[in-house]
mmCIF file of C-alpha atoms in Angstrom:
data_model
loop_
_atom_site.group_PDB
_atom_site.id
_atom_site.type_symbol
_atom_site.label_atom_id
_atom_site.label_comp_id
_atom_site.label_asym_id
_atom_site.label_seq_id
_atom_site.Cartn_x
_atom_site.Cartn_y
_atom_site.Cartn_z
ATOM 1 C CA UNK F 22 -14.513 -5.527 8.263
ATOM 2 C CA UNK F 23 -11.216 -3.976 8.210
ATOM 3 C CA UNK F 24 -12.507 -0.445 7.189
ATOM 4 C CA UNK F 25 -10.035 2.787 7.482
ATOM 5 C CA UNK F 26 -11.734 6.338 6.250
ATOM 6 C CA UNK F 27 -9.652 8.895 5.114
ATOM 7 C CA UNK F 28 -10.817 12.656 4.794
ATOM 8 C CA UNK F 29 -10.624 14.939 2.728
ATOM 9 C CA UNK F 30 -10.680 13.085 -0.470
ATOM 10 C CA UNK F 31 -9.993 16.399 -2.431
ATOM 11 C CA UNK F 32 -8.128 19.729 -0.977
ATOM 12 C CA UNK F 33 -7.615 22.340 -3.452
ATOM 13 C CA UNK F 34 -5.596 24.888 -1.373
ATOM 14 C CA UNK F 35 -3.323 28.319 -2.315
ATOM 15 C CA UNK F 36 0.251 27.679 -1.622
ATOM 16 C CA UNK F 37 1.340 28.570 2.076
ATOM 17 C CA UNK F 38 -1.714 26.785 3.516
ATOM 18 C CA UNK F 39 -1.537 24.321 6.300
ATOM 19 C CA UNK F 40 -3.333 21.316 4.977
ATOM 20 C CA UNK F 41 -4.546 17.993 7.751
ATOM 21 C CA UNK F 42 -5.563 14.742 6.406
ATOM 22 C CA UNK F 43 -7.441 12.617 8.983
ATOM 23 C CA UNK F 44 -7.515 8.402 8.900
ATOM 24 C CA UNK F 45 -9.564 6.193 10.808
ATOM 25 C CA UNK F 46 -10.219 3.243 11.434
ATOM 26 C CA UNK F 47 -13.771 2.110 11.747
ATOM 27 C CA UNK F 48 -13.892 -1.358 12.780
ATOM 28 C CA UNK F 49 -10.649 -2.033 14.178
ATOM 29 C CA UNK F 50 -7.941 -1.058 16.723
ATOM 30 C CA UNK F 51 -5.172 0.248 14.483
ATOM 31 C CA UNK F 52 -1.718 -0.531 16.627
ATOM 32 C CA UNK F 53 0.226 1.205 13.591
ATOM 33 C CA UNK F 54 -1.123 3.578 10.712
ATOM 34 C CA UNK F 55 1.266 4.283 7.822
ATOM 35 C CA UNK F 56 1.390 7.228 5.548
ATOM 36 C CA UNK F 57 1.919 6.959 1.756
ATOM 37 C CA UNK F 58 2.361 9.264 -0.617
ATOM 38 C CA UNK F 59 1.960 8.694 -4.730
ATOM 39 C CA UNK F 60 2.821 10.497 -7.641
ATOM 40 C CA UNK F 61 1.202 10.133 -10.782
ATOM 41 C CA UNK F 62 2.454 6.868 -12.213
ATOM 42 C CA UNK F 63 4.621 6.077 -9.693
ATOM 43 C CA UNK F 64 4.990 3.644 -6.645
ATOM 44 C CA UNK F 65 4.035 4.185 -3.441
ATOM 45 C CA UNK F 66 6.392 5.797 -1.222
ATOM 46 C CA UNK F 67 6.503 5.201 2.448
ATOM 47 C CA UNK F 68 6.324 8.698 4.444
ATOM 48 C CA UNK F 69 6.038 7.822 8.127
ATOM 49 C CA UNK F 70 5.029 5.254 10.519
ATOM 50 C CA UNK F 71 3.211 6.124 13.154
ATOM 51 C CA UNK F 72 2.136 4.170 16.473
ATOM 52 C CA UNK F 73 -0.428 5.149 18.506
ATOM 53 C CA UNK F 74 0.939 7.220 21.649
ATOM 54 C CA UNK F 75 4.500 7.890 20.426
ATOM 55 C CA UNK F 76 6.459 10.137 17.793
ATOM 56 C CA UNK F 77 5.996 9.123 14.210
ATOM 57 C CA UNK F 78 9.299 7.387 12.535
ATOM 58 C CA UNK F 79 9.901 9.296 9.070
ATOM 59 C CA UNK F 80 11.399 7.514 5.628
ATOM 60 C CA UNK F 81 14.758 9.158 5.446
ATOM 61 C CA UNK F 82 14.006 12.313 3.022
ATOM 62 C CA UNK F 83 10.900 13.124 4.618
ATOM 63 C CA UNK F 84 10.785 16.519 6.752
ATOM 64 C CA UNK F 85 9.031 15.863 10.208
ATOM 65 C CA UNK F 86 8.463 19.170 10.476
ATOM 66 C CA UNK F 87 7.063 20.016 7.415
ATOM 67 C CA UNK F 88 4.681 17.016 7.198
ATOM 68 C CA UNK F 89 3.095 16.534 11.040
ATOM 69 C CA UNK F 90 2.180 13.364 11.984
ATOM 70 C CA UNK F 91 -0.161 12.780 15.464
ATOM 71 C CA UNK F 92 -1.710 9.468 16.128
ATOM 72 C CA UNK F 93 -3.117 10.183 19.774
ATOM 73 C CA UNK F 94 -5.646 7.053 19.632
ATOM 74 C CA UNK F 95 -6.023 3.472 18.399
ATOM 75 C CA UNK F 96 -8.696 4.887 15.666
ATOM 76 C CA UNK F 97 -7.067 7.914 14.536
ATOM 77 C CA UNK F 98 -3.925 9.603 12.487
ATOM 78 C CA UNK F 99 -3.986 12.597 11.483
ATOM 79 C CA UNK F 100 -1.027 14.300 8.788
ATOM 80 C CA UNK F 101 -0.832 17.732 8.759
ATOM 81 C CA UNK F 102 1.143 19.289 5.691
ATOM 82 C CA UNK F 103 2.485 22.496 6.679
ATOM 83 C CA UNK F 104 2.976 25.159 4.510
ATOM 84 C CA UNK F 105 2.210 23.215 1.340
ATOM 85 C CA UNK F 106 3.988 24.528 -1.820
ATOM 86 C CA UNK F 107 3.535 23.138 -5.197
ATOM 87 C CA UNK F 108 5.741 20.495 -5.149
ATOM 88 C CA UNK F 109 4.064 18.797 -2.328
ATOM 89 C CA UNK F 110 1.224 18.509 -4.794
ATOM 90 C CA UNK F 111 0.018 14.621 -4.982
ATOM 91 C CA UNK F 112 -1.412 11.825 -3.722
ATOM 92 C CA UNK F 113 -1.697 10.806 0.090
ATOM 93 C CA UNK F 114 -2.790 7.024 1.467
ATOM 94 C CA UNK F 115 -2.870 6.366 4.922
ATOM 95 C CA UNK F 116 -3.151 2.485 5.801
ATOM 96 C CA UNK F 117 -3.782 0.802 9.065
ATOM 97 C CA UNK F 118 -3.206 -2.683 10.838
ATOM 98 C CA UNK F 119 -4.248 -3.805 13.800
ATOM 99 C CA UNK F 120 -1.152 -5.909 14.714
ATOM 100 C CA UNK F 121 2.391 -7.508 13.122
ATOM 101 C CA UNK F 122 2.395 -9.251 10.169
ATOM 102 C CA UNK F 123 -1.433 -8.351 9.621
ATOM 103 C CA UNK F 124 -2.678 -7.029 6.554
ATOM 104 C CA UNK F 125 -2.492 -2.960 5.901
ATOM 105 C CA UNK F 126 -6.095 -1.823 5.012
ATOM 106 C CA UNK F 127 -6.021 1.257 2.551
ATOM 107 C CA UNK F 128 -7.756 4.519 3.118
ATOM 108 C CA UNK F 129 -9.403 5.891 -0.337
ATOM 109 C CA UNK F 130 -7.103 8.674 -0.198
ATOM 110 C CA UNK F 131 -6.219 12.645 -0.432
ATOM 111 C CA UNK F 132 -5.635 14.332 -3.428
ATOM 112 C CA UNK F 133 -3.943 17.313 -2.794
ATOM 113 C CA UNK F 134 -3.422 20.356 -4.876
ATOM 114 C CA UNK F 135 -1.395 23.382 -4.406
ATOM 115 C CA UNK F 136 -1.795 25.861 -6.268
ATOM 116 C CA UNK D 6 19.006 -5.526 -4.539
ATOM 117 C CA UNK D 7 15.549 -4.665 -3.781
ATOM 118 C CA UNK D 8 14.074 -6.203 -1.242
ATOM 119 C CA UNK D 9 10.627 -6.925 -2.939
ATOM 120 C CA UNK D 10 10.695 -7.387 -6.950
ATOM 121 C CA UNK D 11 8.072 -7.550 -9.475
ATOM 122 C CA UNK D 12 8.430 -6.754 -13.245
ATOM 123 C CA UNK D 13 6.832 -3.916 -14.373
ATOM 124 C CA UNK D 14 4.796 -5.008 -16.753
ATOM 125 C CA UNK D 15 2.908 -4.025 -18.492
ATOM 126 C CA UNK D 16 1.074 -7.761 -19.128
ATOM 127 C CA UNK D 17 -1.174 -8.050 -21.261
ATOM 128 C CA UNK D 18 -3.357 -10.938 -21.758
ATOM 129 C CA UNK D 19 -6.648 -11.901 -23.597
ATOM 130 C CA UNK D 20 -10.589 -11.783 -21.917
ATOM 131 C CA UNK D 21 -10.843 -15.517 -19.937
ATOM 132 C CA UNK D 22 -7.361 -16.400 -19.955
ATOM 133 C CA UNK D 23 -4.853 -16.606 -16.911
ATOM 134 C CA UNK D 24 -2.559 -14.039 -15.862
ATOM 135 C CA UNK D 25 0.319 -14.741 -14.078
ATOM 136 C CA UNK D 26 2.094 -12.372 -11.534
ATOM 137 C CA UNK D 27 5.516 -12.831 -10.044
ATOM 138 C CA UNK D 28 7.567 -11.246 -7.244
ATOM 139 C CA UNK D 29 10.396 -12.003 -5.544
ATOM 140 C CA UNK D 30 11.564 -10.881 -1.887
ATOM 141 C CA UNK D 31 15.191 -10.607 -0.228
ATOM 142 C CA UNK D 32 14.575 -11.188 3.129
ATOM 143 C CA UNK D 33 14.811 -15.069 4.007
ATOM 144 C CA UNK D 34 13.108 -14.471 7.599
ATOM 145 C CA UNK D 35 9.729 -13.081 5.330
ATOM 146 C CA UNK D 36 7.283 -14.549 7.156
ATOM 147 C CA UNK D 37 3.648 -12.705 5.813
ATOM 148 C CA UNK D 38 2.564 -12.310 1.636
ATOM 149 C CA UNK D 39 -0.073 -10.163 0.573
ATOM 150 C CA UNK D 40 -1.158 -8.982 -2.849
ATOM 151 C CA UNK D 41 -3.062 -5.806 -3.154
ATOM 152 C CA UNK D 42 -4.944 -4.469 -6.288
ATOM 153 C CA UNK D 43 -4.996 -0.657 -7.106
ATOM 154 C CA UNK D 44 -6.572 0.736 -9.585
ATOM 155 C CA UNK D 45 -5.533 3.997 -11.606
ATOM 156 C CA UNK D 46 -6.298 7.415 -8.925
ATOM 157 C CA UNK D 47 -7.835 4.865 -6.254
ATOM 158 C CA UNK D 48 -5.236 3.564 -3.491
ATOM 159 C CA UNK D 49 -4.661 -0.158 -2.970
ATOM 160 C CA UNK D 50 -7.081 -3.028 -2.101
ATOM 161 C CA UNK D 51 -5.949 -6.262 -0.160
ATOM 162 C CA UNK D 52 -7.006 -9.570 -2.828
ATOM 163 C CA UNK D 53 -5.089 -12.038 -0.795
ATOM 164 C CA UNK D 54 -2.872 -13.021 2.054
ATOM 165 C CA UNK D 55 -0.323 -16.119 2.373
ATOM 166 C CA UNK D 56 1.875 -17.385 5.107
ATOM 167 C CA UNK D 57 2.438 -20.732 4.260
ATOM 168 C CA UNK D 58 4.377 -22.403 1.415
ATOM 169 C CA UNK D 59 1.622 -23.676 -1.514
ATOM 170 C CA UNK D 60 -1.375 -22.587 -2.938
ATOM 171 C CA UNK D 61 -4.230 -20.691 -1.592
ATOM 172 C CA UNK D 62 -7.369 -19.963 -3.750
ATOM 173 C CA UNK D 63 -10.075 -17.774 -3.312
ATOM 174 C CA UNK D 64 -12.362 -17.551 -6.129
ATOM 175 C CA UNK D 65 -10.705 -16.611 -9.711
ATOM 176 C CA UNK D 66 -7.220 -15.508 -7.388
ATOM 177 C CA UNK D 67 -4.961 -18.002 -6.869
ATOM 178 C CA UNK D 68 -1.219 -17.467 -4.414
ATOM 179 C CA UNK D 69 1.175 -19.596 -4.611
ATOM 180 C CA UNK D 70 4.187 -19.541 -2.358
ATOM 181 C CA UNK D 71 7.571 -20.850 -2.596
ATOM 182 C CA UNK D 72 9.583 -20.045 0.611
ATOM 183 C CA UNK D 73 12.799 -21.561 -0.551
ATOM 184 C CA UNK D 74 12.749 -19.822 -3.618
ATOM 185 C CA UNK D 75 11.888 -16.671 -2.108
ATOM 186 C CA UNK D 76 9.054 -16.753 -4.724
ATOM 187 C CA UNK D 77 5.361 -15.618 -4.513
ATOM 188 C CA UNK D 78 2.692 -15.608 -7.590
ATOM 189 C CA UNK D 79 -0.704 -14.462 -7.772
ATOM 190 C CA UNK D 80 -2.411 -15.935 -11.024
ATOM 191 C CA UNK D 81 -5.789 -14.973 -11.946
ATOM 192 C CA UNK D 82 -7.794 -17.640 -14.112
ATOM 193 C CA UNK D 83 -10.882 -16.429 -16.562
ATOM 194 C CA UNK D 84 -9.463 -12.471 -16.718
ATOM 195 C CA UNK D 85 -11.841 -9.681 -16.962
ATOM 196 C CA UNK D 86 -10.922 -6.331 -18.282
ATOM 197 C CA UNK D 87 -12.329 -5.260 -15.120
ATOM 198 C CA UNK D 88 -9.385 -6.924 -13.667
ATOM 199 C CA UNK D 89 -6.849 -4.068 -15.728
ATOM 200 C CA UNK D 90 -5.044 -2.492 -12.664
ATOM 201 C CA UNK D 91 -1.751 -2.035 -10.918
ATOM 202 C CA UNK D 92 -0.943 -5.532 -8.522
ATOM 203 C CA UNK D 93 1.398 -4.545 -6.035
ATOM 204 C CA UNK D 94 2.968 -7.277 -3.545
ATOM 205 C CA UNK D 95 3.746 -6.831 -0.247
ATOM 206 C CA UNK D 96 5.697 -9.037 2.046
ATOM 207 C CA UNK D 97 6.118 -9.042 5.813
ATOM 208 C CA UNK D 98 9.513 -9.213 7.628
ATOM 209 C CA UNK D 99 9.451 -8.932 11.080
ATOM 210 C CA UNK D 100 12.652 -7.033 12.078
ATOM 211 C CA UNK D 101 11.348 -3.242 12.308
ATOM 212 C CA UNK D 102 8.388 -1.426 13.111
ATOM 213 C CA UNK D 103 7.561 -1.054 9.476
ATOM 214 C CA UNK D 104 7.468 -4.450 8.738
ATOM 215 C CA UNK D 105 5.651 -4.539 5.186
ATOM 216 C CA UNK D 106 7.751 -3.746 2.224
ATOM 217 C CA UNK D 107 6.245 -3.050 -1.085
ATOM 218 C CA UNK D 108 6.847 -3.748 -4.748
ATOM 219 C CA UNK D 109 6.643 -1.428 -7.045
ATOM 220 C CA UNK D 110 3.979 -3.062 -8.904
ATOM 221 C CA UNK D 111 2.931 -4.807 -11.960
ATOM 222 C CA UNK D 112 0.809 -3.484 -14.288
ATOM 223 C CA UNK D 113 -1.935 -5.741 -16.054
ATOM 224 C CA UNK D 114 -4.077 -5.196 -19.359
ATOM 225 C CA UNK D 115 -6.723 -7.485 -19.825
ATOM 226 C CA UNK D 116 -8.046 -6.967 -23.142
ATOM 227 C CA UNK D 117 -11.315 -7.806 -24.358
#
């Protein structure tokens, strides 16, 4: 149990593009979804929280307009990264729980490149 | 201070010995302790979860919890190299909407 997809696994885009990353979970009613990003060798760094139904709380640092965050149901996130440059290049995790002080469960993950 | 600490690493240890991973958290009012594995380009995968001071065992993982020490370990007995990954731990406090803070991981060798 306890099974969140994430899609795409790879985007290879030009810069300029508008990129969305979808998560869902499969098996599970996901309260909260989180989104992560990773840089090579790095930790994880919180982006957003999102809860389904309301506006997505942002890490301080992170542009809510520039990375789009929509949770409309229980099963699905979605991050859209707008106008991706270079720089935004990396690694993007979405996680889900299904209630406080449960467990995250991991998506696989998007790697994104801008070129 | 950070609020979740683990030392870098990296550990190394020998094929079918223990390792031995160590964090410590902040927040007194914790409440939830998780340990998550991730491997190098995959994202991270819950091992194990403990609320309650002691030990919990599941298979070769082992957490132990120390509440008044603001402790938690995760040792792994009989190491495999397939066990050479990034162990990040995670601990609940309940104040905020993001409740689940993250260290920044410890990173384990197991050499063969």
């Amino acid at each position: 149990g306890a099974v969140v997809s994430q899609h795409p696994s790879r985007v290879i885009c030009k810069s300029g593009t508008s990129v969305k990353i979808e998560c869902r979970s499969l098996d599970f009613q996901a309260t909260t979804m989180f989104w992560y990003r990773q840089f090579p060798k790095q930790s994880l760094m919180l982006m957003a929280t999102s809860n389904e139904g309301s506006k997505a709380t942002y890490e301080q640092g992170v542009e809510k307009d520039k990375f789009l965050i929509n949770h409309a149901s229980l099963t699905l996130s979605t991050l859209t990264v707008t106008s991706a440059h270079p720089e935004d290049s990396s690694f993007y995790i979405c996680s889900a729980r299904d209630g406080l002080g449960q467990p995250q469960h991991f998506g696989d993950g998007t790697r994104l490149s801008i070129l | 201070q950070k609020e979740v600490e683990q030392n870098s690493g990296p550990l190394s240890v020998p094929e079918g010995a223990i390792a031995s991973l160590n964090c410590t958290y902040s927040d007194r009012g914790s409440q939830s302790f998780f340990w998550y594995r991730q491997y190098s380009g995959k994202s991270p995968e819950l091992i194990m979860f403990i609320y309650s001071n002691g030990d919990k065992e599941d298979g070769r993982f082992t957490a132990q919890l120390n509440k008044a020490s603001q402790y938690v370990s995760l040792l792994i007995r009989d190491s495999q190299p397939s066990d050479s990954a990034t162990y990040l731990c995670a601990v609940n406090t309940p104040y905020n909407n993001n409740d689940m803070r993250f260290g920044a991981g410890t990173r384990l060798t197991v050499k063969p």
